[in-house]
Coordinates of C-alpha atoms in Angstrom, one line a residue:
X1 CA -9.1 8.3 22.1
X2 CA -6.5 11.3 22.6
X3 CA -6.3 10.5 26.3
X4 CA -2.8 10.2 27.1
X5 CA -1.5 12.3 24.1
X6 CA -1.9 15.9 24.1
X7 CA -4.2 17.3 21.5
X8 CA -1.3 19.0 20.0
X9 CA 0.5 15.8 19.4
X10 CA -2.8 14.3 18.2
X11 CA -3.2 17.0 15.3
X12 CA 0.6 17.0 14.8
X13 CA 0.1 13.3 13.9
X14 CA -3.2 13.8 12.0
X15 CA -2.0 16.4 9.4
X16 CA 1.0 14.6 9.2
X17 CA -0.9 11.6 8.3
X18 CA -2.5 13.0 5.4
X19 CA 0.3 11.6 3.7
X20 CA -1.0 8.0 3.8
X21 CA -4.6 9.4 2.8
X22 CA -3.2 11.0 -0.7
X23 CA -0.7 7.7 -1.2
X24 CA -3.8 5.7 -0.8
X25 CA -6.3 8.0 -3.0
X26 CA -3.3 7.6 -5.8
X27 CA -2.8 3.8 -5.7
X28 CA -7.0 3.6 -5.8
X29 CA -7.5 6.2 -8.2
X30 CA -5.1 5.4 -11.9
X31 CA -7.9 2.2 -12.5
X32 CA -10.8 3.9 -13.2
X33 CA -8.3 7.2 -15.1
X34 CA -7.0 5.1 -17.1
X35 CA -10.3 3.7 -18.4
X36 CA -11.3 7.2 -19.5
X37 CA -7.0 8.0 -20.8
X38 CA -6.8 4.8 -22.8
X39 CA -9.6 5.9 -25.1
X40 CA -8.5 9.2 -25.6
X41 CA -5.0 8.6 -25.7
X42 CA -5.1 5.1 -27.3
X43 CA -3.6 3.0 -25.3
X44 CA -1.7 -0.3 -26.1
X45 CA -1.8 -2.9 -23.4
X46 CA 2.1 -2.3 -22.9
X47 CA 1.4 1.1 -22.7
X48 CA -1.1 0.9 -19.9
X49 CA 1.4 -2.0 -18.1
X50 CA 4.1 1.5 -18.0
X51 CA 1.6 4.1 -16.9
X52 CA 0.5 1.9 -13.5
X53 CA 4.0 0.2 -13.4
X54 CA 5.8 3.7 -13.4
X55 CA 4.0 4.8 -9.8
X56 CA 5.9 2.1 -8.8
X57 CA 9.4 2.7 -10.7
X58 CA 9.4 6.2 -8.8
X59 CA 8.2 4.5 -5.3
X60 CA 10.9 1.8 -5.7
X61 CA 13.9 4.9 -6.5
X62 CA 12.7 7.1 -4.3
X63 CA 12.9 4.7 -1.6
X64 CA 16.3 3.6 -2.1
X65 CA 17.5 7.3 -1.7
X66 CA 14.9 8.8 0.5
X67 CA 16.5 7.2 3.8
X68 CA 19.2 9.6 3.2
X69 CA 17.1 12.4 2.5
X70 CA 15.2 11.7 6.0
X71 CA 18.4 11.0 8.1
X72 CA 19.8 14.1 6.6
X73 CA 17.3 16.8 6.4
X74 CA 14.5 15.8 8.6
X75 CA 11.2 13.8 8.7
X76 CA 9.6 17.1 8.6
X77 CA 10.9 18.3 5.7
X78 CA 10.9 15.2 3.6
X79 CA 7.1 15.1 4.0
X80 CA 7.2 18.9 3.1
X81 CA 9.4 17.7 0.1
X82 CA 6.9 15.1 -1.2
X83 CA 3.6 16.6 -0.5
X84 CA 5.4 19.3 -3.0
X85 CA 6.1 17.5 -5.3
X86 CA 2.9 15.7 -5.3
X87 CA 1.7 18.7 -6.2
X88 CA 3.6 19.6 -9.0
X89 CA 3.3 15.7 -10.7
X90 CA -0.5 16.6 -10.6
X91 CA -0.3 19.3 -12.2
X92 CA 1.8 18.2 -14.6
X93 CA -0.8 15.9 -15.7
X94 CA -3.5 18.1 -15.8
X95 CA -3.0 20.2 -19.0
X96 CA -1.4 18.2 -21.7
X97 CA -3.1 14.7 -22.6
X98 CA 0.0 13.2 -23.5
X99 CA 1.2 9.6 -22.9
X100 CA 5.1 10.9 -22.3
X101 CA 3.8 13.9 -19.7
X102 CA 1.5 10.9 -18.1
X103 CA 4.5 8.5 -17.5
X104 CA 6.7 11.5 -15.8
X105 CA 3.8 12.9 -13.7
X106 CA 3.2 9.2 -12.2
X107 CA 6.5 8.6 -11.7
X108 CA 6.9 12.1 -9.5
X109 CA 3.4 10.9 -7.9
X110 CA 5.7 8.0 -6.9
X111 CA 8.6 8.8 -5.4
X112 CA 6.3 11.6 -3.6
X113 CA 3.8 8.4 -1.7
X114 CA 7.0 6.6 -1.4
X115 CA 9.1 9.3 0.8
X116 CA 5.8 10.6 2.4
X117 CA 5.3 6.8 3.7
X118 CA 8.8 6.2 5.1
X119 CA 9.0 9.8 6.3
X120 CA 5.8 9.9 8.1
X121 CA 5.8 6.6 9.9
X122 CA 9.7 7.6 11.5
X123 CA 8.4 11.2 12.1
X124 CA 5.0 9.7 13.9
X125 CA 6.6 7.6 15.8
X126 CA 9.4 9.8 17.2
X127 CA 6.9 12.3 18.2
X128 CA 4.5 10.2 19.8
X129 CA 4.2 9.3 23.9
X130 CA 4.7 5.6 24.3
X131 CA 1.7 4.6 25.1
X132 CA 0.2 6.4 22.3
X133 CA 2.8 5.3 19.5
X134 CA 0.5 2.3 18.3
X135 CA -2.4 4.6 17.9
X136 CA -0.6 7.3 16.0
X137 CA 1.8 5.2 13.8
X138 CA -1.4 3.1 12.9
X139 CA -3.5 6.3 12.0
X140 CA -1.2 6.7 9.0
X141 CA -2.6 2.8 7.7
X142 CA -6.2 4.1 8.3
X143 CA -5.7 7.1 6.3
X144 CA -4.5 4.8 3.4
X145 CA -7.4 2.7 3.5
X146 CA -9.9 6.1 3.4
X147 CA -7.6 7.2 0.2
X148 CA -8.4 4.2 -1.1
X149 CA -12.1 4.4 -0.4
X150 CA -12.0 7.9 -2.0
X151 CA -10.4 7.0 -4.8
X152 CA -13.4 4.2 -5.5
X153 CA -15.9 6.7 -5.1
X154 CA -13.7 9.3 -7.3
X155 CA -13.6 6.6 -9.7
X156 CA -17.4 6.3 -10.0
X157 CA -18.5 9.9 -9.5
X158 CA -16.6 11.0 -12.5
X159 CA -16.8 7.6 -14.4
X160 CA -19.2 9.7 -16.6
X161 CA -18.3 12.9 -16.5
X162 CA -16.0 14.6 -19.8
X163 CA -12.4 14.7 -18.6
X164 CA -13.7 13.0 -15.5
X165 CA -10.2 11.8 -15.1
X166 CA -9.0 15.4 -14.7
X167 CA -10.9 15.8 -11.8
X168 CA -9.9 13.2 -10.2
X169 CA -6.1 14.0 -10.4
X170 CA -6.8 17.3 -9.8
X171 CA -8.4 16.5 -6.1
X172 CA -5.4 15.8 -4.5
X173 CA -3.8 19.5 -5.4
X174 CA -5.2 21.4 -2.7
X175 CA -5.1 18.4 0.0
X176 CA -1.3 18.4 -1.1
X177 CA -0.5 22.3 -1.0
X178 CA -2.7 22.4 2.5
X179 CA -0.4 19.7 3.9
X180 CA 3.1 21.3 3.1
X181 CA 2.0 24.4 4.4
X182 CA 0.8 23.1 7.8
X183 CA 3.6 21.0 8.1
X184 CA 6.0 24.2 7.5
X185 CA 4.0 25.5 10.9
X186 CA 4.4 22.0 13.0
X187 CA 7.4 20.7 15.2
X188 CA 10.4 18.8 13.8
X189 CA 11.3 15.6 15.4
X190 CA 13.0 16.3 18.7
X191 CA 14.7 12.9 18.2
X192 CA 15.9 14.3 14.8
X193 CA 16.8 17.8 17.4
X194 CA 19.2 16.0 19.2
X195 CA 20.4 14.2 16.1
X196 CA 21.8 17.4 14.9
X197 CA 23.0 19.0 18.2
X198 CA 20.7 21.1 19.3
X199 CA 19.1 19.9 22.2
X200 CA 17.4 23.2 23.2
X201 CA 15.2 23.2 19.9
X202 CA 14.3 19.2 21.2
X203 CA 13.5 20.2 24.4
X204 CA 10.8 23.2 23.6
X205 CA 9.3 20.7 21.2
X206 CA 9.3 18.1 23.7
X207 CA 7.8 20.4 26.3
X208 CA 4.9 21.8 23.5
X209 CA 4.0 17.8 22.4
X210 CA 3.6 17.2 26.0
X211 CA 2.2 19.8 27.4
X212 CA 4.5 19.7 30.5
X213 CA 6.6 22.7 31.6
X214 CA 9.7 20.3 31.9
X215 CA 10.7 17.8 29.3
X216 CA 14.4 17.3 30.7
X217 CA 13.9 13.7 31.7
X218 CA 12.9 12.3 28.3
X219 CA 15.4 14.5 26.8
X220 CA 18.0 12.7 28.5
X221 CA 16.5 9.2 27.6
X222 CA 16.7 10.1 24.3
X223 CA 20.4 11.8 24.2
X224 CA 21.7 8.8 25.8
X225 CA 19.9 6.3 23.3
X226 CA 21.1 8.5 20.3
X227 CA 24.9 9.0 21.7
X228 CA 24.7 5.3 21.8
X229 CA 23.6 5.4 18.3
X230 CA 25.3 7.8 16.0
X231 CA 28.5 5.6 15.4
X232 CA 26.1 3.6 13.2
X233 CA 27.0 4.1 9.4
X234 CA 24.3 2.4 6.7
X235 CA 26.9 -0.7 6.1
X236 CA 25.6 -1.8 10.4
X237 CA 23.1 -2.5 9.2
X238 CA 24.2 -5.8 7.9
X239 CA 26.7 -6.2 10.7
X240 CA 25.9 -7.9 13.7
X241 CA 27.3 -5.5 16.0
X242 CA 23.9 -4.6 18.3
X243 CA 22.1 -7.8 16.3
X244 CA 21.7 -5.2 13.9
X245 CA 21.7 -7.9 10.7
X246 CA 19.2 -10.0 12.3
X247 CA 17.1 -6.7 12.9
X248 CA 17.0 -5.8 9.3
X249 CA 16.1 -9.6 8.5
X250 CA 13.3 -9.1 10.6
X251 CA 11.9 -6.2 9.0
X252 CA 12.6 -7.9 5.4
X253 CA 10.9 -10.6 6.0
X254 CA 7.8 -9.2 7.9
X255 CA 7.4 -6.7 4.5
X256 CA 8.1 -9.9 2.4
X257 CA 5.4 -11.6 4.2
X258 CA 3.1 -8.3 3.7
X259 CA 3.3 -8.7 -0.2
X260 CA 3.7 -12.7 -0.5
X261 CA 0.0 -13.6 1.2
X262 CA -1.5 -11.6 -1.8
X263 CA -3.0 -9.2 -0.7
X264 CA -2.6 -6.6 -3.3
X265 CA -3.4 -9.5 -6.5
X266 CA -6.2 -10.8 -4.3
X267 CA -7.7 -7.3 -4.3
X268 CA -6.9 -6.7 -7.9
X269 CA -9.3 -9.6 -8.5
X270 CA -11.8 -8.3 -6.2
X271 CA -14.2 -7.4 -8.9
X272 CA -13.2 -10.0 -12.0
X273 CA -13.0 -13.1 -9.5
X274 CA -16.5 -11.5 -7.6
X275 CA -17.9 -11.6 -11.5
X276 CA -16.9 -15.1 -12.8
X277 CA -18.4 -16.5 -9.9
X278 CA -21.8 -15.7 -10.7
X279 CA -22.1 -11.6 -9.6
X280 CA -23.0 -10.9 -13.3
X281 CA -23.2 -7.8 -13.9
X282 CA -20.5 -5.0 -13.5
X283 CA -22.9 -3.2 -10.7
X284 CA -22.5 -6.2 -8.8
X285 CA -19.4 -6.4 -8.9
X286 CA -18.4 -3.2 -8.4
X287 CA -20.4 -2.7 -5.7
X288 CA -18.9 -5.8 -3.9
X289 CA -15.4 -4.4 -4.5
X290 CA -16.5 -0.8 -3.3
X291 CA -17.1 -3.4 -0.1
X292 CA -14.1 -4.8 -0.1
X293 CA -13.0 -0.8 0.3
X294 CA -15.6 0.1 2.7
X295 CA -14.1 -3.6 5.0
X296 CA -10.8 -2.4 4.7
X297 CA -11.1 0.9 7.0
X298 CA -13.9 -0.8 9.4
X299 CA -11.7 -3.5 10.6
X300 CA -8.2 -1.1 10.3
X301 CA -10.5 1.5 12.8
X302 CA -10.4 -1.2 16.1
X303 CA -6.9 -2.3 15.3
X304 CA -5.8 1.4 15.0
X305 CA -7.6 1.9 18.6
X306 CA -6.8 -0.8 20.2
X307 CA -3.2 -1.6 19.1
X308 CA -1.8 -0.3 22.4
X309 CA -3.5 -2.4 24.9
X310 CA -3.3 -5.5 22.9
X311 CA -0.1 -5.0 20.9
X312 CA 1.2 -5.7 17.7
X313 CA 2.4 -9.1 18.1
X314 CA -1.2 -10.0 18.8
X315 CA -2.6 -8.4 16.2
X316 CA -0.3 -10.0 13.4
X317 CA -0.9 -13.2 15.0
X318 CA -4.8 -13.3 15.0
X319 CA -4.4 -11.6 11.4
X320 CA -2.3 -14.3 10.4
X321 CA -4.4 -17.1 11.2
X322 CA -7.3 -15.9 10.2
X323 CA -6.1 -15.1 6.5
X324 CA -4.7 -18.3 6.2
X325 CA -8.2 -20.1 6.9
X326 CA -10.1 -17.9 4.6
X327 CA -7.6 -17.9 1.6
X328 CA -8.1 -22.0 1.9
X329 CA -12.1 -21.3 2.1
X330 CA -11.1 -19.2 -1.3
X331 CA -9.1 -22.1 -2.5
X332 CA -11.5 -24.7 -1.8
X333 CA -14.4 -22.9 -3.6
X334 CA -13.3 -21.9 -6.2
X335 CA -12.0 -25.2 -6.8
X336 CA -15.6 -26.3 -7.0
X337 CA -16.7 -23.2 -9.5
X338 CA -13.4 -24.1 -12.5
X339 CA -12.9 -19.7 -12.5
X340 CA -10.8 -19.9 -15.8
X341 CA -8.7 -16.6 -15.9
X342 CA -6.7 -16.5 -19.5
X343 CA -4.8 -13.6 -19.4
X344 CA -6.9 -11.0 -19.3
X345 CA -5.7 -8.5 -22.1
X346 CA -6.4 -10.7 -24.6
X347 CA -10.2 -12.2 -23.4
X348 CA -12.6 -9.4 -22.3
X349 CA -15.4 -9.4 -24.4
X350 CA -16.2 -6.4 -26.2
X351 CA -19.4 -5.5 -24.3
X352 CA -17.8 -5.4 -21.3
X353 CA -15.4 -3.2 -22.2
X354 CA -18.0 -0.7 -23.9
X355 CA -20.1 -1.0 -20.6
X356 CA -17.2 -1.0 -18.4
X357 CA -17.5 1.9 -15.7
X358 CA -14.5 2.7 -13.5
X359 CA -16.5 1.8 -10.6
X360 CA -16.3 -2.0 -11.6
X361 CA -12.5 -2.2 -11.7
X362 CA -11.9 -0.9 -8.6
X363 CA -11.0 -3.6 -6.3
X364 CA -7.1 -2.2 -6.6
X365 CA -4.4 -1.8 -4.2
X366 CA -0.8 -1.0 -4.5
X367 CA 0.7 -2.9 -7.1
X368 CA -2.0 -5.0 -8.8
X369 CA -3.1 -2.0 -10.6
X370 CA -0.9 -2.6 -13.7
X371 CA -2.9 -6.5 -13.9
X372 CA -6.1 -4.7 -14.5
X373 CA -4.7 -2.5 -17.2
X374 CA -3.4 -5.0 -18.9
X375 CA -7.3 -6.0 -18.9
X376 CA -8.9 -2.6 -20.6
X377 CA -7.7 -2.4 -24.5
X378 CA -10.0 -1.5 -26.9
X379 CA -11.2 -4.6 -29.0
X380 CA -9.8 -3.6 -32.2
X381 CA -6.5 -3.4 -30.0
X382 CA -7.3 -7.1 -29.0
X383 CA -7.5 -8.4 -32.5
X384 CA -4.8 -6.8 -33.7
X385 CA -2.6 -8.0 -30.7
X386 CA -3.7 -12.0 -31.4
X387 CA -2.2 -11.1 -35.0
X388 CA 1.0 -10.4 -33.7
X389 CA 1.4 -12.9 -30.9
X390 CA 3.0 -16.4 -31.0
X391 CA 0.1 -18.1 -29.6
X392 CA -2.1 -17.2 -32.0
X393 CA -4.3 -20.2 -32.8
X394 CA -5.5 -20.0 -29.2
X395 CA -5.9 -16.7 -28.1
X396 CA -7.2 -16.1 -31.9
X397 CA -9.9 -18.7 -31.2
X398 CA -10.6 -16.9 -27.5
X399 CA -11.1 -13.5 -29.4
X400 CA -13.3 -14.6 -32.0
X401 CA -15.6 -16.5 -29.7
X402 CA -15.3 -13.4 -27.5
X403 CA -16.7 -11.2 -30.7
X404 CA -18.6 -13.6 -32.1
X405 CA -20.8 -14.6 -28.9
X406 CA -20.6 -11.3 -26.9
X407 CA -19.5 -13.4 -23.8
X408 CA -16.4 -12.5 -21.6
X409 CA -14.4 -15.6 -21.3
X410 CA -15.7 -16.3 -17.9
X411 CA -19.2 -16.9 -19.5
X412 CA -17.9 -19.2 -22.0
X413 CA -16.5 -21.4 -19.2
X414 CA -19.6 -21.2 -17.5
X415 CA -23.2 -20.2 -17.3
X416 CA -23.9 -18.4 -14.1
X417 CA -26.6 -20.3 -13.4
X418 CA -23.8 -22.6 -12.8
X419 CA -22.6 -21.3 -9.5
X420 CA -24.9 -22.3 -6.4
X421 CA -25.4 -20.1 -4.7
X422 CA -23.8 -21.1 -1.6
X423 CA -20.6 -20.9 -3.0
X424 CA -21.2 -17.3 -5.0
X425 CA -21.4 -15.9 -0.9
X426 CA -19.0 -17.9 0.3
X427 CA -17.0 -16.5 -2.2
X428 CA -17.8 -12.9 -1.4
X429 CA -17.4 -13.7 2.0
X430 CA -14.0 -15.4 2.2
X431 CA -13.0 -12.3 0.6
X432 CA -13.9 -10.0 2.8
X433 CA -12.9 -12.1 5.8
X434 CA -9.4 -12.1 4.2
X435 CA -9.0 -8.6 3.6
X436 CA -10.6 -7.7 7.4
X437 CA -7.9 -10.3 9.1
X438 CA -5.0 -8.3 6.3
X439 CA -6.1 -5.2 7.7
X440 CA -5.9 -5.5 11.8
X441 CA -3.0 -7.5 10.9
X442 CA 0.1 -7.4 8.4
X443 CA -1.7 -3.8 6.9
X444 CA -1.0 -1.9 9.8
X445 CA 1.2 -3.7 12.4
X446 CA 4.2 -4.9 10.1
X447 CA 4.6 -0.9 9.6
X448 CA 4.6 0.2 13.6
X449 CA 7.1 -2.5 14.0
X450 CA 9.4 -1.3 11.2
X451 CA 9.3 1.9 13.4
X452 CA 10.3 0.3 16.4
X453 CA 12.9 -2.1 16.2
X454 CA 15.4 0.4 14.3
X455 CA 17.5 2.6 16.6
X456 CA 17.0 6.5 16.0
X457 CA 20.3 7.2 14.0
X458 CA 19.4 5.1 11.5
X459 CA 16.0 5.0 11.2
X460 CA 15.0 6.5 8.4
X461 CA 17.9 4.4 6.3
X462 CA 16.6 0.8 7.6
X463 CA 12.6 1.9 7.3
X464 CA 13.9 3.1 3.5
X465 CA 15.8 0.0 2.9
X466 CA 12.8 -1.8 4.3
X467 CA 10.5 0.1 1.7
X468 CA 12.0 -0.5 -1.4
X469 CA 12.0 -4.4 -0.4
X470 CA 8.3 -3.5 -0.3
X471 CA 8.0 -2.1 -3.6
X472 CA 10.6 -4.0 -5.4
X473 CA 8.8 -7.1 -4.4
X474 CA 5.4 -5.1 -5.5
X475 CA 6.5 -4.8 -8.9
X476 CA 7.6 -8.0 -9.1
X477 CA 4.8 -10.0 -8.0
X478 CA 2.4 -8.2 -10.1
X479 CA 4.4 -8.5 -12.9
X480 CA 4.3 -12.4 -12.8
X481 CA 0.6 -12.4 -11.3
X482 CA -1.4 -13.2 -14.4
X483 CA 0.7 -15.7 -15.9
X484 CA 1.0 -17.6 -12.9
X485 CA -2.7 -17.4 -12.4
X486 CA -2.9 -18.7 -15.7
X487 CA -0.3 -21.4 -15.3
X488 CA -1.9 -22.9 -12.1
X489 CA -5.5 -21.9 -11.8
X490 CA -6.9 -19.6 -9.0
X491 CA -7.4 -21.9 -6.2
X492 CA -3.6 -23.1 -6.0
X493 CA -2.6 -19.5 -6.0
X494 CA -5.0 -19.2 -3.0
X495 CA -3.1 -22.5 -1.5
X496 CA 0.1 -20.9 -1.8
X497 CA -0.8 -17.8 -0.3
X498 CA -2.4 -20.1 2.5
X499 CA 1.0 -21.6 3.1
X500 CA 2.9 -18.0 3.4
X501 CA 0.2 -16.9 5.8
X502 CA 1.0 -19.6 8.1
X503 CA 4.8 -19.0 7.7
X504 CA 4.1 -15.7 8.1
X505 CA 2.4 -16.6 11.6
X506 CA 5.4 -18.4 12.5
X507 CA 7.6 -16.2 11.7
X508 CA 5.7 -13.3 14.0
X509 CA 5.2 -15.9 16.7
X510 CA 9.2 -16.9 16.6
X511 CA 11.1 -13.4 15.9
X512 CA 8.6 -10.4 16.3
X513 CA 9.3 -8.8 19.7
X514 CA 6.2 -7.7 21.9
X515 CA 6.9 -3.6 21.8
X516 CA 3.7 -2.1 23.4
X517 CA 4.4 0.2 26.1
X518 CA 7.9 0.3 25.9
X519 CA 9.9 3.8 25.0
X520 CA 11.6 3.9 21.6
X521 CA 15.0 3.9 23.4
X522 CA 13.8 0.5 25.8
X523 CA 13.2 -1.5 22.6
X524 CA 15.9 -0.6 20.8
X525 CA 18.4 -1.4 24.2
X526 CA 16.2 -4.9 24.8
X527 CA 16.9 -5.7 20.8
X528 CA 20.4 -4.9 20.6
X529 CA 21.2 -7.2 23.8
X530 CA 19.5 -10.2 22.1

């Protein structure tokens, strides 16, 4: 596996990486927290929408400044920066139990994942051999995955537990203050070295990372590439001087693609979509969405492995295709099982949310996490809500069927014995097969390409601008989710993801450039002649 790269460069990499296993144990983690803050700060469903959405409000700001921060001051130091400060928002939290101190210590929890993702994947990639850049840049992607897998199990572990939620904020300190400190003892870019001059610095870096007594040649590769490079100011980057517009376009589009196949709704749903099609009981489902968790890292593991033989264009092909024929299996079945979502914060049956257990809600990536929120009131809350709303006669006649007959809304669309049982696996298995074919190919790949088709003087201000595309269009989507769910039904939202998958494979197929083996400086040279 470290053939190739030095073990130093390897464990540079690694701790580096860590960054991408705390963003993902924070995106996992606020579902089954907020289950235990609600009650004990008494949450309003618009108040819970805030908590999850304001993660995101921090990762969308933070990206739009923190290409600066990289370009300026380092990709070491901005992941010193944001470990920091993940730090400090966690501790904020962990004293006071106050909905004001719980919206500031997310938001600092979010521009900390935010600049930790852009600066890691620039700072991986400039340190790693070429032949070894797929491996290392895709290590970040499998330590989001295991984040999110700890933050499932988290979520269960201390479902139970008094202040269990503490705890589970709280686990990420150390990690955190472990991180920055290493860091503080590792190499800075040697790309960012000869950014600022001092090619000396870059070339004793160079020479440890390799573990050859003379670095000179790639030090020269690199100076010319970055002379080359430095004239370029953050308005090139909608120029075409060096196709640098049609550059940015690409990246746009491949992280618009990322979040437009549905991937992070789809997860969201994991455990309610698992349940109204016949898994009945929250066990069920939340083991099948612990699943979905545990499929996520086994199929990122060969694509992080292999990523350098095959290459990424590959990769985001065979992902593509392959999510585009499960999300229609998903469409088609549950065309057949009528899954009725209304929206969700107004038609959970009070016995589910007394039995609720984190572990059940945990099918949650990035954004979708403010959806499920919006599903987790108390019932008195839920009542009091159909008083005030406009549609009152229906979601009022929802409720009281809800409290009269005890049955989640699902139920009183259908029995379970309903579902045949054909279709309940199919289900499952769609599922899974669509969140495998996410994770060998849009999860991981669209990310190393963002790192390679930027040149090095501007890197870390195209990956940012890149990033808050990807959070902006986060927010957005899972803003809109449930009502368009409820507008249009499940399966046609699975059609339309269908559709973007294939564009999506089109689009990679058409524009994405075939980068394995090639230097940094090689790609960027090929892309600016094109």
């Amino acid at each position: 596996l470290v053939s190739g790269c030095g073990i130093f460069t390897f464990l540079t990499s690694a701790v580096a990486a860590v960054s991408g296993l705390l963003m993902g144990y924070e995106l996992g983690l606020i579902s089954g927290a907020l289950l235990q803050m609600r009650s004990i700060l008494a949450l309003s469903c618009k108040e819970q929408e805030i908590v999850v959405s304001s993660l995101l409000f921090g990762a969308l700001f933070a990206s739009l400044i923190g290409g600066f921060l990289i370009d300026r001051f380092g990709r070491r130091l901005a992941i010193i920066i944001a470990s920091s400060l993940l730090v400090l928002g966690s501790l904020i939290l962990l004293p006071y139990e106050s909905y004001g101190i719980l919206i500031v210590g997310r938001i600092a929890i979010g521009i900390s994942i935010s600049l930790s993702s852009i600066a890691t994947c620039v700072y991986i990639a400039e340190i790693a051999p070429q032949h070894r850049r797929g491996l290392l840049v895709s290590l970040n992607e499998l330590m989001i995955v295991i984040g999110i897998l700890f933050a499932y199990i988290s979520n269960y572990a201390f479902a139970s537990v008094s202040h269990g939620w503490k705890y589970m904020f709280g686990f990420v300190i150390p990690l955190g203050a472990l991180q920055a400190v290493t860091m503080y003892f590792l190499p800075p870019s040697p790309r960012f070295l000869v950014m600022k001059n001092n090619d000396e610095a870059a070339r004793k870096v160079l020479e440890r990372l390799r573990e050859t007594s003379d670095a000179t040649k790639e030090l020269t590769v690199i100076k010319t590439s970055l002379k080359d490079e430095h004239q370029y100011s953050f308005l090139d980057l909608f120029r075409s001087k060096n196709n640098m517009r049609a550059r940015m376009l690409v990246g746009l589009t491949l992280v618009f693609f990322v979040q437009t196949t549905g991937q992070p709704n789809i997860l969201f749903y994991a455990s309610t979509v698992l349940k109204s099609v016949g898994f009945q009981s929250n066990e069920a489902a939340s083991l099948a969405s612990t699943g979905v968790g545990v499929v996520k890292v086994v199929s990122t593991i060969p694509a992080t492995i292999f990523v350098d033989q095959v290459g990424s264009k590959t990769f985001l092909c065979i992902g593509s295709s392959v999510m585009a024929v499960s999300l229609v299996t998903m469409g088609l079945v549950n065309r057949n099982i009528h899954v009725n979502f209304t929206i969700v914060c107004k038609s959970q049956s009070p016995e589910d949310l007394f039995l609720q257990r984190p572990g059940n809600l945990t099918g949650v990536t990035n954004g979708s996490l403010k959806d499920l929120f919006a599903g987790t009131a108390s019932p008195e809350r839920l009542s009091f809500d159909v008083q005030r709303s406009p549609d009152v006669a229906r979601t009022g006649e929802l409720n009281r069927t809800a409290m009269a007959g005890g049955k989640g809304i699902a139920g009183s669309h259908m029995e379970s014995g309903e579902v045949p049982v054909v279709l309940k696996w199919l289900s499952l298995a769609s599922l899974l097969v669509y969140v495998a074919a996410f994770s060998i190919g849009l999860g991981p790949m669209s990310w190393l390409v963002l790192s390679e088709i930027f040149p090095g003087g501007i890197r870390g201000r195209a990956m940012a601008l890149t990033s808050s595309m990807n959070w902006g269009i986060n927010l957005l989507i899972s803003l809109t989710f449930l009502s368009v769910t409820e507008l249009i039904g499940l399966s046609w939202v699975c059609f339309i993801y269908t559709v973007m998958s294939l564009a999506s494979l089109a689009f990679v197929i058409v524009f994405i450039p075939e980068t394995k083996g090639c230097s940094l400086e090689q790609i960027s040279m090929e892309l600016a002649k094109q």
